[in-house]
PDB file of C-alpha atoms in Angstrom:
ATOM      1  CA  UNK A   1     118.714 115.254  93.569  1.00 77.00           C
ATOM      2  CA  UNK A   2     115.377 114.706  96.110  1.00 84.00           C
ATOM      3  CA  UNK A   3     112.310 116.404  95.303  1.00 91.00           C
ATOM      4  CA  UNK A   4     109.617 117.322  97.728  1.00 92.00           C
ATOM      5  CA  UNK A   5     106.208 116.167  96.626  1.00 96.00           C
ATOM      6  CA  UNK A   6     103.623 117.156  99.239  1.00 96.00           C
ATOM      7  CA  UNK A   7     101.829 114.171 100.155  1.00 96.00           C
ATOM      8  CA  UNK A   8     100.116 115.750 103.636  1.00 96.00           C
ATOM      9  CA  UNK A   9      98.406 118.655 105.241  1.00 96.00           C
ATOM     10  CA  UNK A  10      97.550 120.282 107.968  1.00 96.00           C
ATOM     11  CA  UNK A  11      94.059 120.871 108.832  1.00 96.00           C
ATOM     12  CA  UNK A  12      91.886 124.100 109.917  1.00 95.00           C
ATOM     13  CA  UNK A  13      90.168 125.118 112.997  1.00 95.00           C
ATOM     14  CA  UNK A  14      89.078 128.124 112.384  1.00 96.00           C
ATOM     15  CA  UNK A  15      87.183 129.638 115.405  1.00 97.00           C
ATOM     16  CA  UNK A  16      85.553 133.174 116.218  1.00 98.00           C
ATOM     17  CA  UNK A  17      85.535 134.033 119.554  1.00 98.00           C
ATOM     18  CA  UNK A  18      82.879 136.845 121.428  1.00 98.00           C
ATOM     19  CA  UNK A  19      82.648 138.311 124.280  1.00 97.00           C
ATOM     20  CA  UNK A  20      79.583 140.821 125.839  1.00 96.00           C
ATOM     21  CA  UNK A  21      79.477 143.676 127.473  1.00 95.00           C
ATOM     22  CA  UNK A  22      77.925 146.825 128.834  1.00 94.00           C
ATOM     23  CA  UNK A  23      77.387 149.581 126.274  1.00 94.00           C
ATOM     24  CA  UNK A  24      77.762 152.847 127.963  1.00 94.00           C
ATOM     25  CA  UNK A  25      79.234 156.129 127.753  1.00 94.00           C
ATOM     26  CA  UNK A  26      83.152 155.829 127.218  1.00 94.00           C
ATOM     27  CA  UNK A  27      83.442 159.480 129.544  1.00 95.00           C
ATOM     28  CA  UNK A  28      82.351 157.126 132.284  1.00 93.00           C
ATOM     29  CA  UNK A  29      84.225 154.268 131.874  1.00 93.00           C
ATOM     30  CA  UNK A  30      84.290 153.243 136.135  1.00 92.00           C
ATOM     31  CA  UNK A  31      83.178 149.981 136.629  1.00 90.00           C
ATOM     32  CA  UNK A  32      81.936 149.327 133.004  1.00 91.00           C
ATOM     33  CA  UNK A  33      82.060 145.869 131.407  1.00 94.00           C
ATOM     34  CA  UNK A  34      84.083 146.835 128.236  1.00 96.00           C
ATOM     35  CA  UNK A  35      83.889 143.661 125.795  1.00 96.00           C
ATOM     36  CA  UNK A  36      87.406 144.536 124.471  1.00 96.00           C
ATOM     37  CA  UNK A  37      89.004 143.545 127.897  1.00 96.00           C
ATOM     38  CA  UNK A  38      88.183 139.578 127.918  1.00 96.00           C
ATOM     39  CA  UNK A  39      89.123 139.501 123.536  1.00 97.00           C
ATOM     40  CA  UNK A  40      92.338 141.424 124.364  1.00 96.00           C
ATOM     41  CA  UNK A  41      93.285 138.998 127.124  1.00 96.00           C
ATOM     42  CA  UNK A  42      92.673 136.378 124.975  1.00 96.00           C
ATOM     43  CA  UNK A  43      94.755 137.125 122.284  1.00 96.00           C
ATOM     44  CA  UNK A  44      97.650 138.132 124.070  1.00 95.00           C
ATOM     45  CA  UNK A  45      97.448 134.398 125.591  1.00 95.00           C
ATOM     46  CA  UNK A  46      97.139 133.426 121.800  1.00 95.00           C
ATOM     47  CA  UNK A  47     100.280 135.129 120.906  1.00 94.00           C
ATOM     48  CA  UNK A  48     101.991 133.454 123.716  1.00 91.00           C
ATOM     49  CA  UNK A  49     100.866 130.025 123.632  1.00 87.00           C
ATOM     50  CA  UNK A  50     103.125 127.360 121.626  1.00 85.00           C
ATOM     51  CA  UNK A  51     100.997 123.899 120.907  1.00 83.00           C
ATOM     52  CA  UNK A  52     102.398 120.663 121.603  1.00 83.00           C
ATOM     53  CA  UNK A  53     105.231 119.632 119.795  1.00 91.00           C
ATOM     54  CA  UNK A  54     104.141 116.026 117.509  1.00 92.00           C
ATOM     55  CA  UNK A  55     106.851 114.271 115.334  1.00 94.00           C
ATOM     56  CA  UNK A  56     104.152 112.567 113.174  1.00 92.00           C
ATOM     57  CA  UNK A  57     105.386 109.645 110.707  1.00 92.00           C
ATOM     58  CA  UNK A  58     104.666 112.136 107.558  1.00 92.00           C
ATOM     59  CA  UNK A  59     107.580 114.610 108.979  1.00 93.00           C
ATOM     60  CA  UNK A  60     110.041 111.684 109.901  1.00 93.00           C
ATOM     61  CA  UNK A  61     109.452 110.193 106.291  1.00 92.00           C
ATOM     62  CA  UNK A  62     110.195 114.048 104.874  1.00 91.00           C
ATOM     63  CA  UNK A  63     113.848 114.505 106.965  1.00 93.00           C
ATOM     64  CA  UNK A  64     114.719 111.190 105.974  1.00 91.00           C
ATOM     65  CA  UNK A  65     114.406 111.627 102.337  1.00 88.00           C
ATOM     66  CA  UNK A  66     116.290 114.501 102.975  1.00 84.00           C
ATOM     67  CA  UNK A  67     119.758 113.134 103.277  1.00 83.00           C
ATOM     68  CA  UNK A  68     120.941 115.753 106.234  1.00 84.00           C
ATOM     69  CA  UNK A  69     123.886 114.926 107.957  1.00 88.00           C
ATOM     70  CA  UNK A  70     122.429 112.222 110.648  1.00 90.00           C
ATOM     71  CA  UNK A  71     123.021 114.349 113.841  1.00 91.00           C
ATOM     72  CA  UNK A  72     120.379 117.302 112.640  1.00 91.00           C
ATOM     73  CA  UNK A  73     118.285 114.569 110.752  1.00 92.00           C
ATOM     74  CA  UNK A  74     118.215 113.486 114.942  1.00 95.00           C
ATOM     75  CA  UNK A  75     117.688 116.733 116.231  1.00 95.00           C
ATOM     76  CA  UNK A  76     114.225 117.545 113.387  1.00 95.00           C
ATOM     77  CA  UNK A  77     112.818 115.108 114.935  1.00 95.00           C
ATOM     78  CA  UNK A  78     113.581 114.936 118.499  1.00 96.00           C
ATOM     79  CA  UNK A  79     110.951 116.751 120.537  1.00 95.00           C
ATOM     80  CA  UNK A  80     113.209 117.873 122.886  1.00 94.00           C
ATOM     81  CA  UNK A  81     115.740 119.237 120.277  1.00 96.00           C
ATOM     82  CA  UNK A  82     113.620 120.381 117.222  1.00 95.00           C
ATOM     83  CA  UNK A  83     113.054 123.953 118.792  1.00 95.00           C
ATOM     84  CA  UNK A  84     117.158 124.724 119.013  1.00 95.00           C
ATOM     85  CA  UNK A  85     117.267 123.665 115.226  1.00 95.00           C
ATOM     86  CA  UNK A  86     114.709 126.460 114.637  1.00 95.00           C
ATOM     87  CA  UNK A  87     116.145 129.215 116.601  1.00 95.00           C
ATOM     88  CA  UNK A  88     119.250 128.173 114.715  1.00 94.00           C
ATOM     89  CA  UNK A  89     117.646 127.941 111.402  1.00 92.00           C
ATOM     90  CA  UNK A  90     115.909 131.103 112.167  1.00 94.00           C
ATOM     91  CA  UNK A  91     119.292 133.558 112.198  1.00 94.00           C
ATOM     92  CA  UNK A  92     119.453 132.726 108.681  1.00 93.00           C
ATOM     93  CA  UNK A  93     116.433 131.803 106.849  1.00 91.00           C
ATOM     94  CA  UNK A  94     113.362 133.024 108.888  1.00 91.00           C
ATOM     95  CA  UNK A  95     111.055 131.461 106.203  1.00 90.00           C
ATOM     96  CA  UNK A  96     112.615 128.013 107.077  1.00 91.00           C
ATOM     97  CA  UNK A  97     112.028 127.999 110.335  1.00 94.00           C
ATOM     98  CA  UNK A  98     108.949 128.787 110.086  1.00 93.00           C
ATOM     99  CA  UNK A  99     108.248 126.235 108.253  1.00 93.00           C
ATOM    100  CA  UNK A 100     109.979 123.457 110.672  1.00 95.00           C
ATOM    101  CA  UNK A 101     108.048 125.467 113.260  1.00 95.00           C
ATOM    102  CA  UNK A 102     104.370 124.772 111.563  1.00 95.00           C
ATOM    103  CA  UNK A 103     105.121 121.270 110.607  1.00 95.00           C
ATOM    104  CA  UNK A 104     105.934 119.985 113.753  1.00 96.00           C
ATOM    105  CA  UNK A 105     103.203 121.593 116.226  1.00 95.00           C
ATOM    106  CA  UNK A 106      99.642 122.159 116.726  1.00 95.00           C
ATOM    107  CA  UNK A 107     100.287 125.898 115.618  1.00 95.00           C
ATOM    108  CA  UNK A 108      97.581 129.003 116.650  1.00 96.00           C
ATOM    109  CA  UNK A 109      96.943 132.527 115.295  1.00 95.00           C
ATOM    110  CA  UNK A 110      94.497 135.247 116.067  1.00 97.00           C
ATOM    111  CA  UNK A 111      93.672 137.062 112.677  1.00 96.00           C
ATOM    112  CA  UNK A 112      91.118 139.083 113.080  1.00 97.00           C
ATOM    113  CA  UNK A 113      89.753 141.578 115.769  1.00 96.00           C
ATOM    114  CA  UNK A 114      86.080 143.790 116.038  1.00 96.00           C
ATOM    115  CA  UNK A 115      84.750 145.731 118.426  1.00 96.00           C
ATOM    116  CA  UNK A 116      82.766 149.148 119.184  1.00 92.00           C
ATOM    117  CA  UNK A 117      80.892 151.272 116.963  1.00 91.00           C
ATOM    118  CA  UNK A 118      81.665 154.767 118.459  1.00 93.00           C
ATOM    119  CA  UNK A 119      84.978 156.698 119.723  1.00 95.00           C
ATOM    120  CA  UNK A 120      82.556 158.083 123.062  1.00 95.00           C
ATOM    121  CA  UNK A 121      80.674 154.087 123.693  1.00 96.00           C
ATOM    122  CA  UNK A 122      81.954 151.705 125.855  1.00 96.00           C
ATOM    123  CA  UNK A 123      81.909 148.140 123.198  1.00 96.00           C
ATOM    124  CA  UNK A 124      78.915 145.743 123.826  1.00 95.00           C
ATOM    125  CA  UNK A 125      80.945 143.489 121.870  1.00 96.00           C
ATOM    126  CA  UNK A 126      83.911 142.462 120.754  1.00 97.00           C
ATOM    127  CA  UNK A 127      85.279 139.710 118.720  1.00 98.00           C
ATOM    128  CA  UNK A 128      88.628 137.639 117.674  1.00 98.00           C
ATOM    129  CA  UNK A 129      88.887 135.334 114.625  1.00 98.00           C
ATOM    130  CA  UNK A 130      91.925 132.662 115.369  1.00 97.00           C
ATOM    131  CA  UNK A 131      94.019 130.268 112.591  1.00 96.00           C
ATOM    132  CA  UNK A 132      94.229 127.066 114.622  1.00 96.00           C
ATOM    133  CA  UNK A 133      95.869 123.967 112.245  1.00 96.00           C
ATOM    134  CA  UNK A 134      96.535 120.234 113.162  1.00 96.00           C
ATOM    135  CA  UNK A 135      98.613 117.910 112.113  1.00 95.00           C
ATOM    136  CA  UNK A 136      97.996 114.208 110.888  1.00 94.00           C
ATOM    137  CA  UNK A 137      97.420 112.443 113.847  1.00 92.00           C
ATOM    138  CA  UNK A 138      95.433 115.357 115.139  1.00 93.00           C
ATOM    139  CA  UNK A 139      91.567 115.832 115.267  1.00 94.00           C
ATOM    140  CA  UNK A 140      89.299 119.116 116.301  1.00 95.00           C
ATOM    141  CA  UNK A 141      88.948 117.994 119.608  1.00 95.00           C
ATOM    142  CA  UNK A 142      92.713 118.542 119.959  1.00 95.00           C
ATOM    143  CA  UNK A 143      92.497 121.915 118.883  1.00 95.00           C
ATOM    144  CA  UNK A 144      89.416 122.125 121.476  1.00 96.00           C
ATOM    145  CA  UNK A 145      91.511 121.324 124.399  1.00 95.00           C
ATOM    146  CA  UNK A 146      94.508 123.381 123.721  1.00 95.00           C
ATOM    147  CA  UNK A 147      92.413 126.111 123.520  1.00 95.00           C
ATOM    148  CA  UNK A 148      90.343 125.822 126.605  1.00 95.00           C
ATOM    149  CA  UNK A 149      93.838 125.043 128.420  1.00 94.00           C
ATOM    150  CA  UNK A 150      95.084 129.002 126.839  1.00 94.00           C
ATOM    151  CA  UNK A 151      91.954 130.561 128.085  1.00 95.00           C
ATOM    152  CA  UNK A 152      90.451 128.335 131.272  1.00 94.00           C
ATOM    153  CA  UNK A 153      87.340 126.165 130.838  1.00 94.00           C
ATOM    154  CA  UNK A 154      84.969 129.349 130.064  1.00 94.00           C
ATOM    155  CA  UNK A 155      86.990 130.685 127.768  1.00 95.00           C
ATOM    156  CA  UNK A 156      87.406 133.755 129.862  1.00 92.00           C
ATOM    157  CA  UNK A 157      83.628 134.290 129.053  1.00 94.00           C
ATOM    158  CA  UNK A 158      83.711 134.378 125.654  1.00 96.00           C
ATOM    159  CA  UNK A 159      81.317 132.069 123.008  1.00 96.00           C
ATOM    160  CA  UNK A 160      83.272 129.825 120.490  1.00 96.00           C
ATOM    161  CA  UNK A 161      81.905 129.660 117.120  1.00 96.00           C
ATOM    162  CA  UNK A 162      83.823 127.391 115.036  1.00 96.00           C
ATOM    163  CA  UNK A 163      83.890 127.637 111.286  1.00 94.00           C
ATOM    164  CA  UNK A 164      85.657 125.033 109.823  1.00 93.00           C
ATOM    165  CA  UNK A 165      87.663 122.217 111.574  1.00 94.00           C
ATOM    166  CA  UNK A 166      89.401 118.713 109.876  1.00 94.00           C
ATOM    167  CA  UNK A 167      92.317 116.708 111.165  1.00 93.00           C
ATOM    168  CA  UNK A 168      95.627 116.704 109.468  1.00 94.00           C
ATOM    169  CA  UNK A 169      95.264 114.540 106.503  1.00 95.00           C
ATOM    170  CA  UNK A 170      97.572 112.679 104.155  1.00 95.00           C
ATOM    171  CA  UNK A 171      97.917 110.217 101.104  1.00 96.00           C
ATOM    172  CA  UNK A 172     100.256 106.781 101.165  1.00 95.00           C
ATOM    173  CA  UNK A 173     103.388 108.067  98.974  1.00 94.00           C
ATOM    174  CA  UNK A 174     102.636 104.630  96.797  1.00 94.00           C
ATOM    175  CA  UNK A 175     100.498 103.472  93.560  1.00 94.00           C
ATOM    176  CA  UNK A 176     100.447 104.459  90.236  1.00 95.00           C
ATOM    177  CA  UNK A 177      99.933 107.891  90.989  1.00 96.00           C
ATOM    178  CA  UNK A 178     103.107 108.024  93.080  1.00 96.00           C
ATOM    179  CA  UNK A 179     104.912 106.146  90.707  1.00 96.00           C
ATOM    180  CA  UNK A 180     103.474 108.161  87.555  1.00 96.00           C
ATOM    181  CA  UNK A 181     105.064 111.659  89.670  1.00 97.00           C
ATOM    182  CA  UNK A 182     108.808 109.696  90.199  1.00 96.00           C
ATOM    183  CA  UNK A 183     108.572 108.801  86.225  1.00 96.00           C
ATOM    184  CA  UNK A 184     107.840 112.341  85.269  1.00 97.00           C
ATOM    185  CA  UNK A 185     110.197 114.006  87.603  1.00 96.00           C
ATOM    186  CA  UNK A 186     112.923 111.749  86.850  1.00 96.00           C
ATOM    187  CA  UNK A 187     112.334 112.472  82.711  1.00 96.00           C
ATOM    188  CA  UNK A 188     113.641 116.172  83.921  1.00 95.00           C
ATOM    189  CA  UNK A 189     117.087 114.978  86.168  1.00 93.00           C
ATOM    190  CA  UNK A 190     115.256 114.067  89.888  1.00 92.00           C
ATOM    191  CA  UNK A 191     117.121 111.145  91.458  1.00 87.00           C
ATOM    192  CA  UNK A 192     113.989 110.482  93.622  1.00 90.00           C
ATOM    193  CA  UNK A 193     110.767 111.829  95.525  1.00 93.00           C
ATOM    194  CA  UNK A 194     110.722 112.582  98.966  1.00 92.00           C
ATOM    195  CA  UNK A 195     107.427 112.631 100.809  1.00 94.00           C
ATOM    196  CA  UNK A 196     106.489 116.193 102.625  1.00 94.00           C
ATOM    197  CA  UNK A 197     104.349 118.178 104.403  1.00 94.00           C
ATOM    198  CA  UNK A 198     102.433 121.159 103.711  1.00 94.00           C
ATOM    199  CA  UNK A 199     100.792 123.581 106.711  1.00 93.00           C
ATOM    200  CA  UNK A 200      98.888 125.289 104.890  1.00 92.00           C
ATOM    201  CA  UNK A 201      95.128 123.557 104.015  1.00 92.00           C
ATOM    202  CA  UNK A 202      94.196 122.653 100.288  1.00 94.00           C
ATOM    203  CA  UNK A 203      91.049 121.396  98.751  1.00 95.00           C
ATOM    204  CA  UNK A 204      93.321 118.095  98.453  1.00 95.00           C
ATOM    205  CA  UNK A 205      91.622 116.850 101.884  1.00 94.00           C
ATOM    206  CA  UNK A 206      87.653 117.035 100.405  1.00 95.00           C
ATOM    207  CA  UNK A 207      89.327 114.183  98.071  1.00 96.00           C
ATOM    208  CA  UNK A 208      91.359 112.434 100.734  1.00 95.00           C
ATOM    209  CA  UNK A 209      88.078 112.320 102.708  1.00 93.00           C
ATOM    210  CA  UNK A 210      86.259 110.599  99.689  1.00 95.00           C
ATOM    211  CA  UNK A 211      89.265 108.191  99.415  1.00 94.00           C
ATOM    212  CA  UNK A 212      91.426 109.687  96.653  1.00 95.00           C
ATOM    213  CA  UNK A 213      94.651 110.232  96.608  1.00 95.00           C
ATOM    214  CA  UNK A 214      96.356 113.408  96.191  1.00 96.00           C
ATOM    215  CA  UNK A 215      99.326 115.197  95.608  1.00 97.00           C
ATOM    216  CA  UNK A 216     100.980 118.629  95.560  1.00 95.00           C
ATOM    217  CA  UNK A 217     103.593 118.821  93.310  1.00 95.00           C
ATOM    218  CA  UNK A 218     105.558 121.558  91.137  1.00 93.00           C
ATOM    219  CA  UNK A 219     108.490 122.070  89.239  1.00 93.00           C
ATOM    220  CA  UNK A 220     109.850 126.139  89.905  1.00 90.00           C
ATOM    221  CA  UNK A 221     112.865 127.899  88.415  1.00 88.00           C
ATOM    222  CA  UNK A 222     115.580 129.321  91.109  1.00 86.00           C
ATOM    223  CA  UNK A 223     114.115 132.847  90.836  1.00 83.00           C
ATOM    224  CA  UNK A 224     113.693 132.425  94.575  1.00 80.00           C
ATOM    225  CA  UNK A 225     114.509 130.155  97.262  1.00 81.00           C
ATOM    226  CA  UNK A 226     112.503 127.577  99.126  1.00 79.00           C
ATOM    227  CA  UNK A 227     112.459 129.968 102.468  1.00 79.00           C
ATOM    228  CA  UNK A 228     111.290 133.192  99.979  1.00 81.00           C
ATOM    229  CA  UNK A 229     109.222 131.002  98.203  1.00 80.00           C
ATOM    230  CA  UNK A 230     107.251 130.012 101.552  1.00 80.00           C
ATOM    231  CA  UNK A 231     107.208 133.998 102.719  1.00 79.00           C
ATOM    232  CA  UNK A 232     105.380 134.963  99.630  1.00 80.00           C
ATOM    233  CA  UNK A 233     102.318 132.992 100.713  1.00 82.00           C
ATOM    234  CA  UNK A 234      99.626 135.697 101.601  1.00 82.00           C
ATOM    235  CA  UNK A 235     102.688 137.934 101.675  1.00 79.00           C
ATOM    236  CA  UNK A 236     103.733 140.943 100.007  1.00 83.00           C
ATOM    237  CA  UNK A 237     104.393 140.789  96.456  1.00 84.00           C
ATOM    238  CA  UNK A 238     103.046 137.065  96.729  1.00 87.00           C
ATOM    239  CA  UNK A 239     103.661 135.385  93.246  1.00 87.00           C
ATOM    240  CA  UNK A 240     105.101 132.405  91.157  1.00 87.00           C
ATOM    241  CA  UNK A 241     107.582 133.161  87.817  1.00 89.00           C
ATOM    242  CA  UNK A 242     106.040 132.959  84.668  1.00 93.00           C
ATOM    243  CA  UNK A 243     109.071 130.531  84.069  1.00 92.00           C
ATOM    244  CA  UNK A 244     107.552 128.285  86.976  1.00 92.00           C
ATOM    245  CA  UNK A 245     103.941 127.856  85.884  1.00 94.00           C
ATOM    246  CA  UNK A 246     105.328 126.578  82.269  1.00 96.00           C
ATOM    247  CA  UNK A 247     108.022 124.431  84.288  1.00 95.00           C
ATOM    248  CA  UNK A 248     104.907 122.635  85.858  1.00 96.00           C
ATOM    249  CA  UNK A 249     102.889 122.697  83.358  1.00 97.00           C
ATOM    250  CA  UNK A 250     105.337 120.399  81.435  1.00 97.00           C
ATOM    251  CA  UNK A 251     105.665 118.405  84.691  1.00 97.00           C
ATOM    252  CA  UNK A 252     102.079 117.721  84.489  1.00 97.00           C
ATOM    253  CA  UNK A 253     101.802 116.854  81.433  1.00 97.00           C
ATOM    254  CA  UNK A 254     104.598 114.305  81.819  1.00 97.00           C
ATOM    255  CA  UNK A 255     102.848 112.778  84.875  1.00 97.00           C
ATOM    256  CA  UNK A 256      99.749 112.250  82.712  1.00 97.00           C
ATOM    257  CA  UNK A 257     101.796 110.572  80.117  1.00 97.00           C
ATOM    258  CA  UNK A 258     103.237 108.543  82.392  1.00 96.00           C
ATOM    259  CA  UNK A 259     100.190 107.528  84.209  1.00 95.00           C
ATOM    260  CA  UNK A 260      98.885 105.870  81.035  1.00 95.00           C
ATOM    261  CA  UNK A 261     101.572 104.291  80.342  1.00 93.00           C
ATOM    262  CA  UNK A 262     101.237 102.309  83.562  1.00 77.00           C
ATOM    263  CA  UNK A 263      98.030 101.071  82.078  1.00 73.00           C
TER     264      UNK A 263
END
């Protein structure tokens, strides 16, 4: 049995983008600079776009720890093949594929959209809030270029406030730590750890950034499966089982145990 302990992360570039216009009466609309126009534009080329695939060293080290048979371990991470896995993986487990989706691309998402203040005025401005999120390997300016190549060099007009932006970050899956986790999980039937990847963005990289290691690691009940499990995030009816949070709760406490031990 091979556990997933997530031992890297994706990081944020989170980005507002604004566009002016020409407030005026929306009865004559002729010839008006409506604000909306250059935001919608944008976001349907946000919708569209598909970052550049990366194979990255954390997602090879998660598919081989895996076990798969070794013609779709090949095809995770092939560049050219990881996309027909998806579309595959996708007729049967959407949450899946999404997931082999995020971890293997620079991945973007508008989120948010404002604009006008009246049904009869022509919008002055208009706005668009977009998810951007890197993998290891990849830094803001990345996420700086891919956008600029979406939406041209002016951004179709629009100002770019940024928010929030870090790299992909990770921790070596070695040290006492590491070890401390294998102890603890094998105490409860795990044959070993493999290391894996998170896309979403924890506070785990403010400590990678000071130089401390860090892990995400649980131990749930099979009250729902690992593609459900990754729907429920910011999802309806998102949740863990009450059965979960004492599973890891024990895990923890195990890992503690055996982390002093090793002293």
């Amino acid at each position: 049995r091979v556990q997933p302990v997530m031992v890297a992360e994706k990081g944020p570039s989170w980005r507002t983008l604004q566009a002016e216009g020409t407030p005026g009466h929306a009865s004559t609309p002729l010839g008006r600079e409506n604000a909306l126009e250059p935001v919608v534009e944008a976001v349907r080329a946000l919708l569209r776009s598909e970052g550049p695939v990366l194979v990255g060293p954390e997602w090879r080290a998660f598919v081989a720890g895996l076990g798969a048979d070794p013609g779709l371990a090949g095809a995770l991470v092939d560049p050219n093949l990881i996309d027909g896995v998806i579309a595959e993986v996708a007729e049967t487990d959407p949450g899946v594929a999404r997931y082999l989706h995020a971890c293997t691309r620079l991945t973007v998402a508008p989120t948010i959209m404002q604009g006008g203040s009246k049904a009869n005025t022509i919008p002055d401005q208009a706005s668009v809030t977009v998810d951007m999120r890197l993998l290891p390997g990849q830094e803001p300016a990345d996420a700086d270029r891919h956008l600029h190549e979406l939406l041209g060099e002016d951004l179709g007009g629009m100002t770019d406030e940024v928010h929030d932006a870090m790299g992909g970050n990770a921790s070596p899956a070695s040290g006492r730590l590491w070890e401390a986790l294998g102890a603890a999980y094998g105490s409860l039937g795990i044959d070993e750890l493999t290391p894996a990847m998170t896309p979403a963005t924890t506070d785990a990289r403010f400590f990678r950034e000071r130089g401390v290691r860090a892990y995400g690691a649980g131990w749930f009940d099979e009250t729902a499966s690992f593609g459900e499990f990754l729907d429920m995030f910011h999802g309806n009816d998102e949740r863990i089982s009450v059965g979960s949070l004492d599973r890891t709760v024990d895990l923890l406490e195990r890992v503690v145990v055996a982390y002093g031990a090793g002293r």
